[in-house]
XYZ file of C-alpha atoms in Angstrom:
148
model
C 103.993 -35.323 44.385
C 102.772 -31.790 43.840
C 100.888 -31.876 47.157
C 104.187 -31.709 49.065
C 104.633 -28.108 47.896
C 101.263 -26.836 49.168
C 99.244 -26.860 52.364
C 95.939 -26.593 50.515
C 94.914 -26.746 46.864
C 91.554 -25.575 45.555
C 90.210 -26.736 42.198
C 87.278 -24.785 40.770
C 85.138 -27.220 38.780
C 82.252 -26.598 36.394
C 78.776 -26.975 37.915
C 78.085 -30.127 35.899
C 79.183 -33.626 36.856
C 81.207 -34.226 33.726
C 84.512 -36.027 33.413
C 86.588 -33.096 34.730
C 84.509 -32.778 37.894
C 84.435 -36.531 38.538
C 88.224 -36.689 38.088
C 88.700 -33.775 40.483
C 86.464 -35.429 43.094
C 88.349 -38.689 42.646
C 91.660 -36.972 43.413
C 90.336 -34.674 46.159
C 90.170 -35.246 49.874
C 87.323 -32.781 50.326
C 84.709 -30.793 48.481
C 83.285 -27.345 49.137
C 79.949 -26.813 47.413
C 78.829 -23.318 46.416
C 75.031 -23.290 46.511
C 72.941 -20.542 44.950
C 70.082 -19.583 47.240
C 67.494 -20.675 44.662
C 64.976 -23.502 44.686
C 66.388 -25.358 41.663
C 69.893 -25.229 43.095
C 68.529 -26.778 46.275
C 67.003 -29.612 44.244
C 70.306 -30.078 42.423
C 72.084 -30.386 45.764
C 70.373 -33.734 46.378
C 71.680 -35.017 43.037
C 75.171 -33.772 43.835
C 75.160 -35.516 47.214
C 74.136 -38.783 45.523
C 77.005 -38.366 43.057
C 79.476 -37.670 45.864
C 78.273 -40.833 47.624
C 78.780 -42.873 44.420
C 82.286 -41.461 44.014
C 83.021 -42.378 47.645
C 81.796 -45.940 47.090
C 83.552 -46.561 43.782
C 86.555 -44.266 43.459
C 87.504 -42.265 46.545
C 86.340 -43.536 49.950
C 88.145 -40.696 51.751
C 86.216 -37.896 49.990
C 84.642 -35.587 52.576
C 82.072 -32.816 52.338
C 84.120 -29.972 53.820
C 81.430 -27.363 53.528
C 78.570 -25.712 51.723
C 78.710 -21.996 51.021
C 75.497 -20.114 50.294
C 75.904 -17.770 47.320
C 73.746 -15.295 45.414
C 71.838 -14.610 48.640
C 69.333 -11.827 48.042
C 68.549 -10.106 51.341
C 65.426 -8.565 49.786
C 63.647 -11.873 49.209
C 62.004 -14.337 51.534
C 62.882 -17.054 49.012
C 66.644 -16.749 49.632
C 66.061 -16.837 53.369
C 63.901 -19.963 53.117
C 66.414 -21.785 50.913
C 69.249 -20.956 53.326
C 67.155 -22.154 56.282
C 66.403 -25.464 54.536
C 70.075 -26.010 53.720
C 71.088 -25.287 57.315
C 68.375 -27.644 58.605
C 69.520 -30.420 56.274
C 73.300 -30.026 56.622
C 73.790 -28.259 59.952
C 77.329 -27.209 60.778
C 78.591 -28.257 57.336
C 77.140 -24.974 56.020
C 79.652 -22.162 56.374
C 78.578 -19.197 58.506
C 79.678 -16.814 55.760
C 76.963 -16.078 53.195
C 77.849 -14.506 49.848
C 75.210 -11.902 49.096
C 74.077 -10.986 45.618
C 75.675 -7.733 44.482
C 76.046 -5.923 41.173
C 79.794 -5.666 41.804
C 80.161 -9.365 40.926
C 78.773 -8.664 37.450
C 80.833 -5.495 36.996
C 84.223 -6.946 37.984
C 84.720 -9.278 34.976
C 83.709 -6.488 32.589
C 86.485 -4.360 34.077
C 88.931 -7.246 33.629
C 89.684 -7.363 37.347
C 88.895 -9.823 40.125
C 86.348 -8.622 42.674
C 89.101 -8.254 45.303
C 90.809 -5.616 43.146
C 87.772 -4.078 41.467
C 85.829 -3.338 44.653
C 88.033 -4.120 47.666
C 85.595 -2.695 50.221
C 82.387 -4.098 48.712
C 80.252 -6.482 50.784
C 81.080 -9.264 48.305
C 84.815 -8.819 48.745
C 84.479 -8.643 52.514
C 82.384 -11.834 52.484
C 84.884 -13.742 50.323
C 87.758 -12.723 52.601
C 85.738 -13.900 55.604
C 84.951 -17.168 53.795
C 88.651 -17.709 53.033
C 89.453 -17.413 56.748
C 86.600 -19.767 57.611
C 87.795 -22.336 55.056
C 91.358 -22.185 56.398
C 90.082 -22.659 59.952
C 87.918 -25.624 58.998
C 89.940 -27.487 56.389
C 93.219 -28.783 57.721
C 95.877 -30.116 55.370
C 95.437 -33.835 54.685
C 97.124 -36.488 52.624
C 95.910 -36.557 49.020
C 93.484 -39.321 48.080
C 95.996 -40.950 45.726
C 98.831 -41.432 48.249
């Protein structure tokens, strides 16, 4: 199998629970959820957790919630802070320490045709994503794929 060639594989899925996402969750051993620090995203998190539980029950009992990463965090608003606090209260240590702050560089990078790591290597967003990558590697150890 392909998994023998890699220590870790990441699959970036669309934010909807369509067929592609369900198939990815069925094959995965873990899921990392990016969560916008917005009220509606917080409400959607409950729906996602229910879906993950259904997938565990019916298709992939070994599926684990490896982490939640807070994104689009706006340091200027109390709202972002409150959403992050509620997520940390509800999920505890599952929430990564790294928080991805909202920055204009994320909008500029695709226009330039470059990834954020190349477009603005010293920006707070780039620094945060590098920190998150280290945190993910420390937390998520290689496991057997769900289908083996």
